[in-house]
Amino acid sequence: MTVAAPWVDDPFADAVRTGRGPLWLRREDGRRIHLDIERWCAPAAGADHSLLLRCAHLAAPVLDLGCGPGRLVAALLALGVPVLGVDVTRAAVARTVGLGGPALCRSVFDRLPAEGRWGAALLADGNLGIGGDPDALLRRSAQLIAREGLLLVEVDPEEVDERTVVQVEGPDGRLGPAFPWARLGTAATLRRARAAGLLEAERWTSYGRRFLALRKG
């Protein structure tokens, strides 16, 4: 018997193929978190450029963890920055490749190329929630970047530190399989980052989105 996989056997994969939502993460208590699928499927814009410029300034290869439909991968390539996208959703990887970007259908916790040698790794668009265990994700991300590399993380605009179980919900109310997720604001991310051996290098806000640059301590 094949077990359904989140982000794969749920409305997310369909939304990536069409580029349209609406799409949500439905929590156990019934509350929903909006997923901005149209923005993810559109070309990089707004606050994305604050990430892209920092990556370009590093002049080093970038690993986009949870690359989704590939807008950041495509934009970095256009800037001449070597980049690799990683995502568990085949539809997302296919869309990224269709934009001309290299991408692997793998989890961040799988074996990845050039571990410990990436100049930067990205956790954008709420991807700090991957796996529902931010401590494990931050430790894993630290393993992937070089000694002088940076982990660029988008954090929640609210000061939240939450681990929960969610399901992807589509416009017709269809729900995918349940899986653990997390949401962290700036303070919680920095606290957990220190435990993972990462220190704050920079923080900034752009177009209402909040980001941190973390380096190895």
Short mmCIF file of C-alpha atoms in Angstrom, two decimals:
data_model
loop_
_atom_site.label_atom_id
_atom_site.label_comp_id
_atom_site.label_asym_id
_atom_site.label_seq_id
_atom_site.Cartn_x
_atom_site.Cartn_y
_atom_site.Cartn_z
CA MET A 1 0.00 0.00 0.00
CA THR A 2 1.37 3.40 -1.03
CA VAL A 3 1.19 6.07 1.67
CA ALA A 4 0.21 9.57 0.50
CA ALA A 5 2.97 12.17 0.87
CA PRO A 6 2.47 15.83 1.83
CA TRP A 7 3.25 18.41 -0.89
CA VAL A 8 3.09 15.53 -3.40
CA ASP A 9 -0.29 13.78 -3.09
CA ASP A 10 -2.26 16.89 -2.21
CA PRO A 11 -3.54 20.13 -3.80
CA PHE A 12 -0.07 21.75 -3.70
CA ALA A 13 1.21 19.73 -6.65
CA ASP A 14 -1.89 20.64 -8.69
CA ALA A 15 -1.50 24.33 -7.84
CA VAL A 16 2.14 24.29 -8.93
CA ARG A 17 1.14 22.85 -12.30
CA THR A 18 -1.53 25.51 -12.89
CA GLY A 19 0.15 28.40 -11.07
CA ARG A 20 -3.12 29.21 -9.33
CA GLY A 21 -4.67 28.91 -5.88
CA PRO A 22 -6.13 29.59 -3.49
CA LEU A 23 -4.23 27.27 -1.19
CA TRP A 24 -3.91 26.98 2.58
CA LEU A 25 -2.32 25.02 5.39
CA ARG A 26 -5.20 23.87 7.61
CA ARG A 27 -4.25 23.42 11.24
CA GLU A 28 -5.68 20.86 13.64
CA ASP A 29 -7.82 23.56 15.27
CA GLY A 30 -9.36 24.47 11.90
CA ARG A 31 -7.50 27.75 11.44
CA ARG A 32 -5.83 28.26 8.06
CA ILE A 33 -2.51 29.74 6.91
CA HIS A 34 -2.63 31.20 3.40
CA LEU A 35 -0.04 29.87 0.93
CA ASP A 36 0.90 32.49 -1.66
CA ILE A 37 1.11 30.08 -4.59
CA GLU A 38 0.53 32.76 -7.25
CA ARG A 39 3.54 34.74 -6.00
CA TRP A 40 5.67 31.61 -5.83
CA CYS A 41 4.79 30.75 -9.44
CA ALA A 42 5.39 34.29 -10.72
CA PRO A 43 8.80 35.81 -11.52
CA ALA A 44 10.82 37.03 -8.54
CA ALA A 45 9.63 40.43 -7.33
CA GLY A 46 9.49 42.74 -4.32
CA ALA A 47 11.28 41.37 -1.27
CA ASP A 48 12.74 38.54 -3.35
CA HIS A 49 15.28 40.99 -4.71
CA SER A 50 16.69 41.62 -1.24
CA LEU A 51 17.58 37.91 -1.09
CA LEU A 52 18.87 37.79 -4.63
CA LEU A 53 21.19 40.76 -4.21
CA ARG A 54 22.74 39.28 -1.08
CA CYS A 55 23.35 36.01 -2.89
CA ALA A 56 24.90 37.82 -5.85
CA HIS A 57 27.15 39.79 -3.51
CA LEU A 58 28.50 36.54 -2.03
CA ALA A 59 29.65 35.39 -5.47
CA ALA A 60 29.32 31.75 -4.39
CA PRO A 61 27.01 28.83 -5.26
CA VAL A 62 23.56 28.89 -3.64
CA LEU A 63 21.34 26.01 -2.51
CA ASP A 64 17.60 26.81 -2.50
CA LEU A 65 15.99 24.45 0.04
CA GLY A 66 12.34 23.86 -0.78
CA CYS A 67 12.70 25.73 -4.08
CA GLY A 68 9.04 25.23 -5.04
CA PRO A 69 8.21 26.37 -8.59
CA GLY A 70 11.71 27.79 -8.99
CA ARG A 71 11.36 31.56 -9.24
CA LEU A 72 14.43 32.23 -7.05
CA VAL A 73 16.49 29.61 -8.87
CA ALA A 74 15.63 31.20 -12.22
CA ALA A 75 16.34 34.71 -10.96
CA LEU A 76 19.72 33.73 -9.51
CA LEU A 77 20.73 32.10 -12.78
CA ALA A 78 19.79 35.29 -14.60
CA LEU A 79 22.20 37.12 -12.29
CA GLY A 80 24.95 34.65 -13.11
CA VAL A 81 24.87 32.97 -9.68
CA PRO A 82 25.38 29.17 -9.65
CA VAL A 83 22.37 27.64 -7.91
CA LEU A 84 20.65 24.33 -7.24
CA GLY A 85 17.04 23.90 -6.18
CA VAL A 86 15.85 21.07 -3.95
CA ASP A 87 12.21 20.10 -3.44
CA VAL A 88 10.20 16.97 -2.61
CA THR A 89 7.43 17.81 -5.10
CA ARG A 90 8.08 16.48 -8.60
CA ALA A 91 5.76 19.08 -10.12
CA ALA A 92 7.81 21.84 -8.49
CA VAL A 93 11.09 20.35 -9.68
CA ALA A 94 9.67 19.98 -13.19
CA ARG A 95 8.57 23.61 -13.21
CA THR A 96 11.99 24.74 -12.00
CA VAL A 97 13.73 22.72 -14.69
CA GLY A 98 11.29 24.15 -17.22
CA LEU A 99 12.53 27.61 -16.28
CA GLY A 100 16.05 26.48 -17.11
CA GLY A 101 17.13 25.88 -13.52
CA PRO A 102 18.83 22.78 -12.09
CA ALA A 103 16.81 21.06 -9.37
CA LEU A 104 16.70 17.76 -7.50
CA CYS A 105 13.61 15.95 -6.21
CA ARG A 106 14.91 15.31 -2.70
CA SER A 107 14.36 16.26 0.90
CA VAL A 108 16.75 18.64 2.59
CA PHE A 109 17.51 15.73 4.91
CA ASP A 110 18.59 13.47 2.02
CA ARG A 111 22.17 13.30 0.83
CA LEU A 112 22.85 16.40 -1.29
CA PRO A 113 25.70 17.46 -3.58
CA ALA A 114 28.63 19.50 -2.22
CA GLU A 115 27.58 19.29 1.43
CA GLY A 116 29.56 21.74 3.52
CA ARG A 117 30.66 23.77 0.48
CA TRP A 118 27.67 25.97 -0.42
CA GLY A 119 28.25 29.70 -0.18
CA ALA A 120 24.64 30.22 0.86
CA ALA A 121 21.48 28.25 1.51
CA LEU A 122 17.97 29.69 1.30
CA LEU A 123 14.95 28.92 3.47
CA ALA A 124 12.39 31.32 1.99
CA ASP A 125 8.57 31.36 1.80
CA GLY A 126 7.99 29.76 5.18
CA ASN A 127 10.38 26.87 4.54
CA LEU A 128 11.74 27.16 8.06
CA GLY A 129 8.69 25.01 8.82
CA ILE A 130 9.99 22.04 6.79
CA GLY A 131 9.70 18.86 8.81
CA GLY A 132 8.06 20.58 11.76
CA ASP A 133 11.38 20.47 13.64
CA PRO A 134 13.24 23.77 13.20
CA ASP A 135 16.10 22.65 15.45
CA ALA A 136 16.85 19.69 13.18
CA LEU A 137 16.39 21.82 10.05
CA LEU A 138 18.78 24.53 11.26
CA ARG A 139 21.39 21.93 12.21
CA ARG A 140 21.04 20.30 8.80
CA SER A 141 21.26 23.65 7.00
CA ALA A 142 24.44 24.48 8.93
CA GLN A 143 25.96 21.23 7.67
CA LEU A 144 25.29 22.25 4.08
CA ILE A 145 26.95 25.68 4.01
CA ALA A 146 30.67 26.40 3.90
CA ARG A 147 32.57 27.70 6.91
CA GLU A 148 32.19 31.27 5.64
CA GLY A 149 28.76 30.63 4.11
CA LEU A 150 25.41 32.14 5.06
CA LEU A 151 21.98 30.69 5.74
CA LEU A 152 19.36 33.19 4.54
CA VAL A 153 16.07 32.56 6.32
CA GLU A 154 12.64 34.14 5.95
CA VAL A 155 10.96 34.28 9.35
CA ASP A 156 7.35 34.85 10.31
CA PRO A 157 6.36 38.54 10.65
CA GLU A 158 4.87 37.71 14.06
CA GLU A 159 6.91 36.74 17.11
CA VAL A 160 5.69 33.17 17.10
CA ASP A 161 7.29 29.84 18.04
CA GLU A 162 4.84 27.19 16.97
CA ARG A 163 4.93 23.54 16.01
CA THR A 164 1.71 22.05 14.75
CA VAL A 165 0.18 19.48 12.41
CA VAL A 166 -1.30 20.74 9.14
CA GLN A 167 -2.85 19.61 5.87
CA VAL A 168 -2.70 21.36 2.51
CA GLU A 169 -6.20 22.48 1.52
CA GLY A 170 -7.22 23.38 -2.03
CA PRO A 171 -9.96 25.69 -3.34
CA ASP A 172 -12.47 22.82 -3.46
CA GLY A 173 -11.85 21.91 0.18
CA ARG A 174 -9.80 18.82 -0.68
CA LEU A 175 -7.24 18.03 2.01
CA GLY A 176 -3.89 16.31 1.64
CA PRO A 177 -2.24 14.06 4.24
CA ALA A 178 -1.39 15.50 7.66
CA PHE A 179 2.22 16.42 8.44
CA PRO A 180 4.17 18.43 11.04
CA TRP A 181 4.93 22.09 10.37
CA ALA A 182 6.48 25.01 12.25
CA ARG A 183 6.32 28.82 12.32
CA LEU A 184 9.04 30.94 13.91
CA GLY A 185 9.49 34.65 14.32
CA THR A 186 12.81 36.46 14.63
CA ALA A 187 13.45 35.87 18.34
CA ALA A 188 12.58 32.17 18.25
CA THR A 189 14.66 31.61 15.13
CA LEU A 190 17.72 33.28 16.66
CA ARG A 191 17.35 31.29 19.86
CA ARG A 192 17.14 28.00 18.00
CA ALA A 193 19.87 29.04 15.56
CA ARG A 194 22.33 29.57 18.42
CA ALA A 195 21.66 26.03 19.62
CA ALA A 196 22.49 24.84 16.07
CA GLY A 197 25.80 26.73 16.07
CA LEU A 198 24.54 29.65 13.97
CA LEU A 199 24.82 33.35 14.80
CA GLU A 200 23.05 36.42 13.45
CA ALA A 201 24.94 38.20 10.69
CA GLU A 202 22.12 40.50 9.54
CA ARG A 203 18.39 41.09 9.80
CA TRP A 204 16.18 43.07 7.48
CA THR A 205 12.58 43.73 6.44
CA SER A 206 11.43 44.20 2.85
CA TYR A 207 7.88 44.64 1.57
CA GLY A 208 6.53 43.42 4.90
CA ARG A 209 8.60 40.22 4.85
CA ARG A 210 11.30 39.57 7.46
CA PHE A 211 14.64 37.87 6.96
CA LEU A 212 17.75 36.79 8.83
CA ALA A 213 21.25 36.01 7.61
CA LEU A 214 22.92 33.41 9.82
CA ARG A 215 26.58 32.37 9.87
CA LYS A 216 28.46 29.61 11.60
CA GLY A 217 29.70 30.53 15.05
#
